[in-house]
């Protein structure tokens, strides 16, 4: 893959995602290794220190897949059957790719079925930390 952009993740998000990945229900899913690699290369900061414009868990984001030239609006979420229709799970390839990116950054990623993705972040329309919500 191409050189990947720097990532920023909150310590709270990291802890919750690591707990999720340690559970028997999720630890053997495809793509978990890629997500763990992303977590390992990220800069981890306190939730209060997350800059605006960084995609954290429960953030709403607009991005474009430059391979298909398609724009999307999604909310990065933990896996749950009660998620909103526009939610993307952190365990989905697109969810793993989005975590920790900032507005303007791009990332090359492998999508479902090995399809290449080139995601560019257009906007973070909602970020819990920017709204004083540090433990969602």
Short mmCIF file of C-alpha atoms in Angstrom, two decimals:
data_model
loop_
_atom_site.label_atom_id
_atom_site.label_comp_id
_atom_site.label_asym_id
_atom_site.label_seq_id
_atom_site.Cartn_x
_atom_site.Cartn_y
_atom_site.Cartn_z
CA UNK A 1 0.00 0.00 0.00
CA UNK A 2 0.95 3.62 -0.34
CA UNK A 3 2.48 5.60 2.51
CA UNK A 4 -0.34 6.13 4.95
CA UNK A 5 -1.24 9.47 6.56
CA UNK A 6 -0.67 10.16 10.25
CA UNK A 7 -3.57 9.24 12.54
CA UNK A 8 -4.80 10.69 15.84
CA UNK A 9 -6.93 8.53 18.14
CA UNK A 10 -8.31 9.29 21.58
CA UNK A 11 -7.19 7.08 24.44
CA UNK A 12 -10.86 6.40 25.22
CA UNK A 13 -11.60 5.20 21.66
CA UNK A 14 -8.44 3.07 21.66
CA UNK A 15 -9.40 1.37 24.92
CA UNK A 16 -12.94 0.59 23.73
CA UNK A 17 -11.79 -0.70 20.33
CA UNK A 18 -9.12 -2.90 21.94
CA UNK A 19 -11.78 -4.39 24.24
CA UNK A 20 -13.97 -5.03 21.21
CA UNK A 21 -11.14 -6.72 19.32
CA UNK A 22 -10.29 -8.90 22.32
CA UNK A 23 -13.79 -10.38 22.42
CA UNK A 24 -14.28 -13.80 20.86
CA UNK A 25 -17.12 -12.43 18.71
CA UNK A 26 -14.85 -10.07 16.77
CA UNK A 27 -11.18 -11.06 17.06
CA UNK A 28 -11.16 -13.38 14.02
CA UNK A 29 -13.12 -11.21 11.59
CA UNK A 30 -11.50 -10.28 8.27
CA UNK A 31 -9.85 -6.88 8.45
CA UNK A 32 -9.14 -6.99 12.18
CA UNK A 33 -5.38 -7.18 11.53
CA UNK A 34 -5.54 -4.06 9.36
CA UNK A 35 -7.46 -2.22 12.09
CA UNK A 36 -4.93 -3.32 14.72
CA UNK A 37 -2.11 -2.05 12.49
CA UNK A 38 -3.85 1.32 12.25
CA UNK A 39 -4.26 1.48 16.03
CA UNK A 40 -0.59 0.62 16.47
CA UNK A 41 0.65 3.44 14.23
CA UNK A 42 -1.70 6.12 15.58
CA UNK A 43 -0.78 8.97 17.89
CA UNK A 44 -2.90 8.48 21.00
CA UNK A 45 -4.07 11.57 22.91
CA UNK A 46 -6.54 12.32 25.69
CA UNK A 47 -10.09 12.86 24.41
CA UNK A 48 -9.88 16.51 25.49
CA UNK A 49 -6.84 16.97 23.22
CA UNK A 50 -8.40 15.68 19.98
CA UNK A 51 -8.24 18.48 17.39
CA UNK A 52 -11.45 19.40 15.58
CA UNK A 53 -11.60 17.85 12.13
CA UNK A 54 -10.26 14.45 13.25
CA UNK A 55 -12.54 11.43 12.81
CA UNK A 56 -13.20 9.78 16.15
CA UNK A 57 -15.75 7.17 17.12
CA UNK A 58 -19.31 8.48 16.69
CA UNK A 59 -18.13 11.25 14.34
CA UNK A 60 -20.19 12.10 11.27
CA UNK A 61 -18.01 12.50 8.20
CA UNK A 62 -18.24 13.32 4.52
CA UNK A 63 -15.67 11.68 2.26
CA UNK A 64 -15.13 10.72 -1.35
CA UNK A 65 -13.88 7.45 -2.76
CA UNK A 66 -11.61 8.78 -5.49
CA UNK A 67 -11.53 5.39 -7.27
CA UNK A 68 -15.29 5.47 -7.96
CA UNK A 69 -15.65 9.27 -7.59
CA UNK A 70 -18.53 8.69 -5.17
CA UNK A 71 -19.20 10.92 -2.16
CA UNK A 72 -20.53 9.48 1.10
CA UNK A 73 -21.81 10.75 4.42
CA UNK A 74 -21.48 8.29 7.31
CA UNK A 75 -21.18 8.08 11.07
CA UNK A 76 -18.34 5.94 12.44
CA UNK A 77 -19.90 3.55 14.96
CA UNK A 78 -19.27 0.53 17.13
CA UNK A 79 -20.95 -2.62 15.78
CA UNK A 80 -24.59 -2.76 16.84
CA UNK A 81 -27.82 -3.98 15.26
CA UNK A 82 -29.46 -0.71 16.35
CA UNK A 83 -27.09 1.56 14.38
CA UNK A 84 -28.61 4.21 12.14
CA UNK A 85 -28.73 3.45 8.39
CA UNK A 86 -25.86 5.89 7.71
CA UNK A 87 -23.59 4.25 10.30
CA UNK A 88 -20.44 2.38 9.29
CA UNK A 89 -18.93 -0.04 11.78
CA UNK A 90 -15.35 0.41 12.90
CA UNK A 91 -14.96 -3.27 11.92
CA UNK A 92 -15.96 -2.61 8.27
CA UNK A 93 -13.10 -1.82 5.88
CA UNK A 94 -14.29 1.75 5.33
CA UNK A 95 -14.74 2.28 9.09
CA UNK A 96 -11.22 1.05 9.83
CA UNK A 97 -9.85 3.33 7.12
CA UNK A 98 -11.63 6.45 8.43
CA UNK A 99 -10.65 6.28 12.10
CA UNK A 100 -8.10 8.93 13.06
CA UNK A 101 -7.98 10.74 9.71
CA UNK A 102 -8.32 14.52 9.45
CA UNK A 103 -10.09 16.75 6.95
CA UNK A 104 -8.08 16.88 3.72
CA UNK A 105 -6.22 13.61 4.29
CA UNK A 106 -6.43 10.63 1.92
CA UNK A 107 -5.82 6.96 2.53
CA UNK A 108 -5.45 3.94 0.23
CA UNK A 109 -7.31 0.96 1.63
CA UNK A 110 -8.56 -2.45 0.64
CA UNK A 111 -12.34 -2.56 0.48
CA UNK A 112 -14.76 -5.47 0.49
CA UNK A 113 -13.69 -8.26 -1.83
CA UNK A 114 -10.23 -6.73 -2.22
CA UNK A 115 -11.56 -3.72 -4.12
CA UNK A 116 -9.14 -0.77 -3.85
CA UNK A 117 -10.39 2.36 -2.10
CA UNK A 118 -8.83 5.81 -2.13
CA UNK A 119 -10.70 7.80 0.50
CA UNK A 120 -10.31 11.57 0.92
CA UNK A 121 -11.89 13.31 3.91
CA UNK A 122 -14.02 16.31 2.94
CA UNK A 123 -15.56 17.31 6.27
CA UNK A 124 -16.23 16.16 9.81
CA UNK A 125 -19.77 17.43 10.32
CA UNK A 126 -19.99 16.22 13.92
CA UNK A 127 -17.29 15.17 16.37
CA UNK A 128 -18.20 14.25 19.97
CA UNK A 129 -15.00 15.72 21.42
CA UNK A 130 -15.54 19.08 19.70
CA UNK A 131 -18.94 19.16 21.42
CA UNK A 132 -17.54 18.44 24.89
CA UNK A 133 -18.67 14.78 24.78
CA UNK A 134 -15.52 12.95 25.78
CA UNK A 135 -16.84 9.49 26.68
CA UNK A 136 -19.39 8.41 24.09
#
